[in-house]
Short mmCIF file of C-alpha atoms in Angstrom, two decimals:
data_model
loop_
_atom_site.label_atom_id
_atom_site.label_comp_id
_atom_site.label_asym_id
_atom_site.label_seq_id
_atom_site.Cartn_x
_atom_site.Cartn_y
_atom_site.Cartn_z
CA MET A 1 2.15 -30.41 -37.03
CA SER A 2 -0.61 -28.65 -35.55
CA LEU A 3 -0.74 -29.31 -31.71
CA VAL A 4 -4.30 -27.96 -31.57
CA ARG A 5 -7.06 -30.35 -31.57
CA PRO A 6 -9.74 -29.42 -34.22
CA VAL A 7 -13.01 -27.51 -32.09
CA PRO A 8 -16.44 -28.03 -33.91
CA SER A 9 -17.52 -24.97 -35.63
CA PRO A 10 -19.91 -21.85 -34.59
CA SER A 11 -23.55 -22.73 -36.39
CA ILE A 12 -23.62 -18.51 -37.68
CA GLY A 13 -27.19 -17.84 -38.95
CA GLN A 14 -29.38 -14.28 -39.58
CA LEU A 15 -33.28 -14.12 -39.52
CA PRO A 16 -35.17 -11.62 -41.75
CA ASN A 17 -35.11 -9.30 -39.53
CA GLY A 18 -31.39 -8.46 -39.20
CA VAL A 19 -31.92 -10.17 -35.24
CA ARG A 20 -28.27 -13.16 -35.35
CA VAL A 21 -27.83 -15.72 -34.16
CA ILE A 22 -24.33 -17.62 -32.60
CA ALA A 23 -24.42 -21.10 -31.13
CA ILE A 24 -21.51 -22.76 -30.42
CA PRO A 25 -21.39 -26.38 -30.18
CA MET A 26 -18.61 -27.35 -26.90
CA PRO A 27 -20.10 -30.84 -26.91
CA TRP A 28 -17.55 -32.19 -23.81
CA LEU A 29 -19.47 -30.00 -21.07
CA ASP A 30 -23.56 -30.67 -19.86
CA SER A 31 -24.08 -26.83 -19.63
CA VAL A 32 -25.41 -24.58 -21.70
CA SER A 33 -25.11 -20.25 -21.96
CA LEU A 34 -26.88 -18.06 -23.48
CA SER A 35 -26.24 -14.23 -24.17
CA VAL A 36 -28.20 -11.70 -26.25
CA PHE A 37 -25.89 -8.46 -27.44
CA VAL A 38 -27.45 -5.39 -28.08
CA ARG A 39 -25.71 -3.17 -29.44
CA ALA A 40 -26.11 0.00 -27.64
CA GLY A 41 -23.69 1.45 -25.13
CA SER A 42 -22.68 4.50 -23.68
CA GLN A 43 -20.66 5.65 -26.94
CA HIS A 44 -23.95 5.42 -27.96
CA GLU A 45 -25.24 7.77 -25.99
CA ASN A 46 -25.17 11.50 -26.51
CA ALA A 47 -23.72 13.73 -23.29
CA ARG A 48 -27.98 13.91 -22.17
CA ALA A 49 -28.37 10.30 -22.05
CA ASN A 50 -25.26 9.42 -21.04
CA GLY A 51 -26.36 6.68 -18.19
CA ILE A 52 -29.18 5.44 -20.19
CA SER A 53 -27.98 2.07 -21.37
CA HIS A 54 -26.87 0.70 -18.26
CA VAL A 55 -30.36 1.99 -16.18
CA VAL A 56 -31.21 0.32 -18.86
CA GLU A 57 -29.93 -3.05 -18.35
CA HIS A 58 -30.82 -2.80 -14.28
CA MET A 59 -33.68 -2.57 -14.79
CA ALA A 60 -34.76 -4.41 -17.58
CA PHE A 61 -35.01 -7.49 -14.80
CA LYS A 62 -37.83 -5.49 -12.65
CA GLY A 63 -40.46 -6.81 -14.96
CA THR A 64 -42.37 -7.34 -18.14
CA GLU A 65 -45.55 -7.84 -19.46
CA SER A 66 -46.23 -11.02 -18.16
CA ARG A 67 -43.94 -11.17 -15.40
CA ASP A 68 -42.92 -8.68 -12.28
CA CYS A 69 -39.02 -9.44 -10.78
CA GLN A 70 -39.85 -12.21 -8.32
CA ARG A 71 -41.19 -14.13 -11.52
CA ILE A 72 -38.59 -13.51 -13.90
CA ASN A 73 -35.82 -14.47 -10.69
CA LEU A 74 -37.22 -17.90 -9.75
CA ASP A 75 -38.08 -18.89 -13.50
CA ALA A 76 -34.55 -18.78 -13.81
CA GLU A 77 -33.24 -19.69 -10.11
CA ARG A 78 -35.98 -22.84 -9.76
CA LEU A 79 -34.11 -25.01 -12.52
CA GLY A 80 -30.61 -24.10 -10.85
CA GLY A 81 -29.83 -20.29 -13.27
CA GLU A 82 -27.51 -18.17 -12.94
CA VAL A 83 -28.43 -15.49 -14.80
CA ASN A 84 -26.33 -11.32 -15.02
CA ALA A 85 -26.04 -9.02 -17.00
CA HIS A 86 -23.48 -6.44 -18.23
CA THR A 87 -22.58 -2.62 -20.16
CA ASP A 88 -20.61 -2.09 -22.02
CA LYS A 89 -18.84 1.53 -24.25
CA ASP A 90 -20.42 -0.20 -26.99
CA HIS A 91 -22.06 -3.15 -25.88
CA THR A 92 -25.36 -4.38 -23.48
CA ALA A 93 -25.18 -8.52 -22.95
CA PHE A 94 -27.98 -9.75 -20.87
CA HIS A 95 -26.36 -13.72 -19.71
CA ILE A 96 -27.95 -16.96 -18.29
CA HIS A 97 -25.53 -20.14 -17.26
CA GLY A 98 -27.76 -23.46 -16.68
CA LEU A 99 -28.36 -27.27 -17.31
CA ALA A 100 -28.39 -27.38 -21.07
CA GLN A 101 -31.47 -29.85 -20.77
CA HIS A 102 -32.84 -26.51 -20.05
CA ALA A 103 -31.33 -24.14 -22.87
CA VAL A 104 -35.04 -24.08 -24.77
CA PRO A 105 -36.91 -22.25 -21.80
CA PHE A 106 -33.49 -20.33 -21.04
CA LEU A 107 -34.10 -18.75 -24.58
CA HIS A 108 -37.30 -17.18 -24.44
CA MET A 109 -36.83 -15.87 -20.73
CA LEU A 110 -34.35 -14.07 -22.57
CA ALA A 111 -36.02 -13.19 -24.85
CA ASP A 112 -39.01 -11.62 -22.59
CA ILE A 113 -36.07 -9.52 -20.16
CA VAL A 114 -35.14 -7.92 -23.46
CA ARG A 115 -38.10 -7.02 -25.74
CA TYR A 116 -41.31 -7.08 -23.53
CA SER A 117 -39.31 -5.44 -20.33
CA ASN A 118 -42.12 -2.36 -19.47
CA PHE A 119 -40.26 -0.67 -16.74
CA PRO A 120 -42.22 -0.22 -13.82
CA GLU A 121 -42.28 3.14 -12.69
CA ALA A 122 -42.09 2.35 -8.55
CA GLU A 123 -39.61 -0.07 -9.35
CA LEU A 124 -37.57 2.53 -11.47
CA GLU A 125 -37.34 4.76 -8.21
CA ARG A 126 -35.84 2.57 -6.39
CA GLU A 127 -33.07 0.76 -8.24
CA ARG A 128 -32.06 4.60 -8.94
CA GLN A 129 -31.18 5.02 -5.69
CA VAL A 130 -29.22 1.54 -5.91
CA ILE A 131 -27.55 2.53 -8.92
CA LEU A 132 -26.48 6.68 -7.45
CA GLN A 133 -25.64 3.89 -4.59
CA GLU A 134 -23.12 2.46 -7.74
CA PHE A 135 -22.51 5.80 -8.94
CA ALA A 136 -21.01 6.65 -4.88
CA GLU A 137 -18.85 3.55 -4.86
CA ASP A 138 -17.10 4.36 -8.47
CA GLU A 139 -16.47 8.30 -7.60
CA ASP A 140 -14.58 7.16 -4.73
CA ASP A 141 -12.60 4.12 -6.20
CA PRO A 142 -9.38 6.45 -7.48
CA LEU A 143 -8.68 4.21 -10.61
CA SER A 144 -12.01 4.73 -11.99
CA THR A 145 -11.73 7.98 -11.49
CA ALA A 146 -8.49 7.95 -13.13
CA TYR A 147 -9.44 5.83 -16.10
CA LYS A 148 -12.52 8.49 -16.59
CA LEU A 149 -9.78 11.33 -17.24
CA PHE A 150 -7.94 8.90 -19.64
CA ASP A 151 -10.78 8.38 -21.41
CA ARG A 152 -11.84 12.47 -21.23
CA ASN A 153 -8.07 13.24 -22.36
CA CYS A 154 -8.26 10.53 -25.74
CA PHE A 155 -11.05 11.06 -26.58
CA GLY A 156 -12.66 14.76 -25.97
CA ARG A 157 -16.09 15.39 -25.59
CA HIS A 158 -16.51 12.31 -27.96
CA PRO A 159 -19.36 9.61 -27.27
CA LEU A 160 -16.06 6.62 -26.27
CA ALA A 161 -14.84 9.35 -23.35
CA GLN A 162 -18.06 8.95 -22.27
CA ALA A 163 -18.23 5.97 -18.16
CA VAL A 164 -20.42 3.84 -19.13
CA ILE A 165 -21.71 4.36 -15.82
CA GLY A 166 -23.04 8.01 -16.67
CA THR A 167 -23.32 11.41 -14.67
CA ARG A 168 -25.08 11.42 -11.06
CA ALA A 169 -27.82 14.05 -12.89
CA ASN A 170 -28.45 11.55 -15.54
CA ILE A 171 -29.85 9.26 -13.49
CA ARG A 172 -31.32 11.35 -11.03
CA ARG A 173 -33.51 12.46 -14.59
CA PHE A 174 -34.48 9.50 -16.15
CA THR A 175 -37.78 8.62 -16.44
CA ARG A 176 -40.03 5.45 -17.52
CA ALA A 177 -40.88 7.06 -20.84
CA ASP A 178 -37.19 7.68 -21.17
CA LEU A 179 -36.35 4.06 -20.96
CA LEU A 180 -39.14 2.99 -23.36
CA ASP A 181 -37.93 5.83 -25.88
CA TYR A 182 -34.22 4.39 -25.93
CA VAL A 183 -35.22 0.64 -26.07
CA HIS A 184 -37.58 1.61 -29.51
CA ARG A 185 -34.95 3.24 -30.87
CA HIS A 186 -31.85 0.53 -29.92
CA TYR A 187 -33.40 -2.85 -29.10
CA THR A 188 -34.30 -3.96 -32.88
CA GLY A 189 -32.98 -6.50 -34.87
CA ALA A 190 -29.84 -4.65 -36.66
CA ASN A 191 -28.82 -4.72 -33.94
CA VAL A 192 -28.55 -8.10 -31.71
CA VAL A 193 -26.82 -11.31 -31.89
CA VAL A 194 -28.60 -14.38 -29.66
CA ALA A 195 -25.13 -16.26 -29.31
CA VAL A 196 -25.52 -19.80 -27.07
CA ALA A 197 -22.36 -22.44 -25.97
CA GLY A 198 -22.62 -25.71 -24.51
CA ASN A 199 -24.28 -28.99 -25.50
CA ILE A 200 -26.65 -27.95 -27.30
CA ASP A 201 -28.46 -28.54 -30.70
CA ALA A 202 -27.48 -25.59 -32.72
CA ASP A 203 -30.61 -26.23 -34.97
CA VAL A 204 -32.99 -26.56 -32.77
CA LEU A 205 -31.53 -23.11 -30.88
CA ARG A 206 -31.68 -21.33 -34.14
CA ARG A 207 -35.35 -22.27 -35.09
CA GLU A 208 -36.48 -20.68 -30.97
CA ALA A 209 -34.38 -17.60 -31.95
CA GLU A 210 -36.82 -17.78 -34.66
CA ILE A 211 -39.84 -17.54 -32.39
CA ALA A 212 -38.47 -16.08 -29.74
CA PHE A 213 -36.84 -12.81 -31.50
CA GLY A 214 -38.50 -12.79 -35.85
CA THR A 215 -40.79 -10.31 -34.77
CA MET A 216 -38.76 -8.30 -33.91
CA PRO A 217 -38.44 -4.77 -35.39
CA ALA A 218 -35.64 -4.80 -37.96
CA GLY A 219 -34.59 -1.26 -37.56
CA PRO A 220 -30.95 0.87 -38.13
CA VAL A 221 -27.46 -0.99 -37.15
CA ASN A 222 -26.09 1.38 -34.53
CA SER A 223 -23.02 3.26 -35.48
CA VAL A 224 -19.87 5.65 -34.07
CA ALA A 225 -17.52 7.80 -35.90
CA ALA A 226 -14.15 6.94 -35.06
CA PRO A 227 -13.09 9.81 -32.75
CA GLU A 228 -10.26 11.63 -33.33
CA TRP A 229 -7.02 11.41 -30.82
CA ARG A 230 -6.32 13.92 -28.60
CA GLY A 231 -3.69 13.28 -25.81
CA GLY A 232 -3.16 15.35 -23.26
CA LEU A 233 -2.96 14.92 -18.63
CA ARG A 234 -5.78 15.73 -16.36
CA GLU A 235 -4.93 15.66 -12.23
CA ARG A 236 -7.54 15.34 -9.86
CA ARG A 237 -6.72 15.65 -6.19
CA GLN A 238 -8.82 13.09 -4.11
CA ALA A 239 -9.10 13.84 -0.29
CA GLY A 240 -7.31 11.16 2.11
CA SER A 241 -5.15 9.73 -0.61
CA SER A 242 -1.94 8.66 -0.34
CA GLN A 243 -0.99 7.43 -2.94
CA SER A 244 -0.67 8.00 -6.39
CA HIS A 245 -2.86 6.82 -9.29
CA VAL A 246 -1.08 6.86 -12.75
CA VAL A 247 -3.81 6.30 -16.04
CA LEU A 248 -0.66 6.93 -19.17
CA GLY A 249 -2.14 5.63 -22.63
CA PHE A 250 -1.68 6.14 -26.58
CA PRO A 251 -3.35 5.45 -29.62
CA LEU A 252 -4.18 1.91 -31.28
CA PRO A 253 -6.43 0.68 -33.99
CA SER A 254 -9.63 0.13 -34.11
CA LEU A 255 -11.27 -3.31 -33.53
CA ALA A 256 -12.82 -3.11 -37.35
CA ALA A 257 -8.49 -2.23 -38.04
CA ASP A 258 -7.65 -6.19 -37.43
CA ASP A 259 -4.55 -5.27 -36.77
CA PRO A 260 -3.42 -7.16 -33.98
CA ALA A 261 0.57 -6.16 -33.28
CA GLY A 262 -0.77 -3.82 -30.62
CA GLU A 263 -2.24 -6.17 -28.77
CA LEU A 264 1.18 -8.22 -28.67
CA ALA A 265 2.91 -4.98 -28.20
CA ALA A 266 1.07 -4.54 -25.07
CA ALA A 267 1.97 -8.22 -23.48
CA VAL A 268 5.75 -7.62 -24.26
CA PHE A 269 5.42 -5.06 -22.23
CA GLY A 270 3.82 -5.71 -19.17
CA GLU A 271 2.44 -9.08 -19.28
CA GLY A 272 3.46 -11.13 -16.21
CA MET A 273 6.04 -10.61 -13.39
CA SER A 274 8.56 -11.48 -15.88
CA SER A 275 7.86 -8.71 -18.12
CA PRO A 276 10.51 -5.79 -18.57
CA LEU A 277 7.42 -3.22 -16.42
CA LEU A 278 6.64 -5.32 -13.48
CA ASP A 279 10.90 -6.60 -13.03
CA GLU A 280 12.78 -2.36 -13.87
CA LEU A 281 9.13 -1.30 -12.04
CA ARG A 282 8.35 -2.94 -8.84
CA GLU A 283 11.14 -6.74 -8.68
CA ARG A 284 14.18 -4.20 -9.10
CA ARG A 285 13.25 -0.55 -7.63
CA GLY A 286 10.11 -0.62 -6.13
CA LEU A 287 8.45 2.35 -7.74
CA VAL A 288 5.24 0.12 -7.75
CA TYR A 289 2.77 -1.51 -6.03
CA HIS A 290 1.24 -2.50 -8.64
CA ALA A 291 1.23 -1.93 -12.58
CA SER A 292 0.04 -3.37 -15.54
CA CYS A 293 -0.14 -2.96 -19.16
CA SER A 294 -2.69 -4.43 -21.71
CA ALA A 295 -4.57 -2.94 -24.82
CA ASP A 296 -7.98 -1.53 -24.69
CA VAL A 297 -9.18 -2.63 -28.78
CA LEU A 298 -12.94 -1.71 -28.90
CA PRO A 299 -15.19 -1.21 -32.78
CA ALA A 300 -14.56 2.39 -32.99
CA ALA A 301 -10.73 2.55 -31.12
CA GLY A 302 -8.42 1.51 -29.69
CA GLN A 303 -6.00 2.45 -26.99
CA PHE A 304 -2.25 0.78 -25.18
CA VAL A 305 -3.31 1.14 -21.43
CA ILE A 306 0.03 1.40 -18.54
CA GLU A 307 -1.89 2.14 -15.48
CA ALA A 308 0.21 1.55 -11.63
CA SER A 309 0.37 2.69 -8.31
CA MET A 310 2.32 4.28 -6.13
CA ALA A 311 3.74 6.89 -3.16
CA PRO A 312 3.69 10.60 -4.76
CA GLU A 313 8.13 11.19 -4.18
CA HIS A 314 7.97 7.51 -6.45
CA LEU A 315 6.27 9.55 -10.26
CA ASP A 316 9.65 10.96 -11.57
CA PRO A 317 11.31 7.74 -11.41
CA PHE A 318 8.27 6.29 -12.60
CA PHE A 319 7.68 8.15 -15.03
CA ASP A 320 11.35 8.06 -16.04
CA ALA A 321 11.33 4.86 -16.00
CA VAL A 322 8.57 4.69 -18.59
CA ALA A 323 9.61 6.69 -20.71
CA GLY A 324 13.20 5.23 -21.24
CA LEU A 325 11.31 1.46 -21.86
CA LEU A 326 8.79 2.54 -23.92
CA LEU A 327 11.23 4.45 -25.95
CA ASP A 328 14.21 0.98 -25.59
CA HIS A 329 11.20 -1.09 -27.41
CA ALA A 330 10.73 1.09 -30.41
CA ALA A 331 14.10 0.97 -30.70
CA HIS A 332 14.97 -3.00 -30.16
CA ILE A 333 12.56 -6.28 -29.26
CA HIS A 334 14.36 -8.67 -27.60
CA PRO A 335 13.42 -12.11 -28.45
CA VAL A 336 12.59 -13.45 -25.79
CA SER A 337 9.97 -10.71 -24.73
CA LEU A 338 8.83 -12.02 -28.04
CA GLU A 339 9.03 -15.60 -27.04
CA ARG A 340 7.01 -14.40 -23.57
CA ALA A 341 4.17 -12.56 -24.88
CA ARG A 342 3.97 -14.19 -27.67
CA ASN A 343 2.76 -17.89 -25.18
CA GLN A 344 1.22 -15.87 -22.62
CA LEU A 345 -0.57 -14.52 -25.49
CA ALA A 346 -2.07 -17.85 -26.83
CA VAL A 347 -3.20 -19.20 -23.55
CA ARG A 348 -4.95 -16.18 -23.22
CA SER A 349 -7.02 -17.07 -26.11
CA LEU A 350 -7.25 -20.55 -25.15
CA ARG A 351 -8.85 -19.55 -21.98
CA THR A 352 -11.41 -17.52 -23.50
CA HIS A 353 -12.44 -20.32 -25.65
CA GLU A 354 -12.36 -22.15 -22.82
CA ARG A 355 -15.13 -19.81 -20.80
CA PRO A 356 -18.34 -20.39 -23.09
CA PHE A 357 -19.75 -16.33 -22.02
CA ARG A 358 -15.81 -15.05 -22.65
CA ARG A 359 -16.22 -17.42 -26.14
CA LEU A 360 -19.39 -15.14 -27.24
CA GLU A 361 -18.46 -12.28 -26.59
CA GLU A 362 -15.44 -12.61 -28.22
CA ALA A 363 -17.61 -14.32 -31.46
CA VAL A 364 -19.40 -11.54 -30.70
CA GLN A 365 -17.71 -9.07 -31.38
CA GLN A 366 -15.64 -10.50 -34.06
CA LEU A 367 -19.03 -11.10 -36.10
CA CYS A 368 -20.24 -7.44 -35.56
CA VAL A 369 -17.09 -5.64 -36.32
CA GLN A 370 -14.81 -8.69 -39.26
CA GLY A 371 -18.71 -10.63 -40.32
CA ARG A 372 -17.31 -13.83 -39.96
CA VAL A 373 -15.59 -15.69 -36.29
CA ARG A 374 -12.10 -16.35 -36.37
CA PRO A 375 -11.31 -20.25 -35.64
CA ARG A 376 -9.29 -20.84 -32.78
CA ALA A 377 -6.66 -22.56 -34.91
CA GLU A 378 -5.68 -19.47 -37.42
CA GLN A 379 -5.93 -16.95 -34.40
CA LEU A 380 -2.80 -19.05 -32.98
CA GLU A 381 -1.44 -18.68 -36.43
CA ARG A 382 -1.02 -15.30 -36.97
CA LEU A 383 0.45 -14.47 -33.49
CA GLN A 384 2.66 -16.81 -34.13
CA ALA A 385 3.41 -15.08 -37.35
CA ILE A 386 3.94 -11.21 -35.92
CA GLY A 387 7.46 -10.08 -35.94
CA ALA A 388 9.71 -8.26 -33.80
CA GLY A 389 9.52 -6.08 -36.92
CA GLU A 390 6.36 -4.89 -36.06
CA VAL A 391 6.00 -4.90 -32.78
CA GLY A 392 8.55 -2.40 -33.16
CA ALA A 393 6.55 -0.54 -35.61
CA ALA A 394 3.70 -0.73 -32.74
CA PHE A 395 5.30 1.29 -30.78
CA GLN A 396 7.35 3.92 -33.14
CA ARG A 397 3.29 4.50 -33.76
CA LEU A 398 2.61 4.71 -30.46
CA LEU A 399 5.40 7.31 -29.09
CA ALA A 400 5.01 9.41 -32.74
CA GLN A 401 1.27 10.67 -30.72
CA ALA A 402 0.85 12.96 -28.14
CA PRO A 403 -0.04 10.34 -24.81
CA ALA A 404 -2.88 10.30 -22.63
CA LEU A 405 -2.21 10.75 -18.85
CA ALA A 406 -4.34 10.84 -15.68
CA ILE A 407 -2.92 11.35 -12.18
CA VAL A 408 -5.70 10.94 -9.34
CA GLY A 409 -5.00 11.25 -5.30
CA LYS A 410 -1.95 12.61 -3.86
CA LEU A 411 -0.42 14.57 -6.51
CA LYS A 412 3.13 16.40 -6.87
CA PRO A 413 3.65 19.30 -9.33
CA GLY A 414 5.10 18.99 -11.84
CA ALA A 415 5.78 15.02 -12.87
CA GLY A 416 3.35 14.87 -15.66
CA GLU A 417 4.33 17.82 -17.32
CA ARG A 418 8.12 16.51 -16.93
CA PHE A 419 7.12 13.31 -18.79
CA SER A 420 5.60 14.06 -21.47
CA ALA A 421 8.03 16.56 -22.71
CA ARG A 422 10.53 14.24 -22.77
CA LEU A 423 8.60 12.47 -25.54
CA ALA A 424 7.73 15.30 -26.97
CA ALA A 425 11.95 15.81 -26.80
CA ALA A 426 12.46 12.43 -28.03
CA ARG A 427 9.54 12.74 -31.79
#
């Protein structure tokens, strides 16, 4: 007997121009969350355009054909709406959260921002300085720097390795004409999903979405070829740092592969304080003050990622411990660890379904990559069906590939090479 309470199924439709509409009923809420997802992110940029998706996201709120930036903010906030946006490697998204009774005007506000932003020249010069400050803050963060080096080790010159924020030179160079051209090419019906969750009437929202987005040009689907895994080591000394920050990883199947064993492997290895990674490195040996393990699975590729921060004298024992744990997990998965990881991922999945914006993002990813939105009960059932043999095989596949490793901060010569050599010898 299932303990999962049935929930209303999402309503999914598609307009003639390719725009898809997802409505997820959450009748227990008095609020509504609306998002417009555009399949345009840093992986869709060439090197000269790297960062433009993020600049477009910032500038979309600075004026449209009918409203200036002050009016854009006031229109939403006088109804209590909270407006936000984000840019990722594979998409850009624009959001409003507010009272369910205002769902229709909110939808048209987002349509105005996504479709009719005119990127005023004066606003671009002001916002350019804001983004450059954001870039400087990101550059000062050693762990962020480590992730940028790590992505380059993973994917080389493939666009998936590019930082979402772009480069300082590109941010300084982008013009209004560049932004308009980028939007014209990428913000098209085939790349847009309108998603709504809350106490809503799905039929009304679908009709309003057609009014708001139905005349959008269809355009081609943005697609990116899967990158080849490279692996390798990059180190960067950071002045003033007394710590070493490590990002280490291996390839996982992409979201298109629809294989959750890698995500479960990451949870077995490093989810929670009782996981082998945290228990051994922090609780028993005191080698790190921060460590985590996660599976970052995108439409084109996936990464099994271990990150940690520590005193530089702990780098060698840290790498020895991590190598030993990885090899142990390739040989044997403890039943208690598997039970813990399954239940932790089940709770995470349920929490996603309880959070409207996270639920929308998950649903849009599934729809765009797999062609459907997977029911909650099915997600939980397939998670429980993954056995120890499949998880162990996932670790074996990880270790068959060269690791990607980035170390930033205060360095200890040779530590990274010694770790890579140990894993190579084990292979």
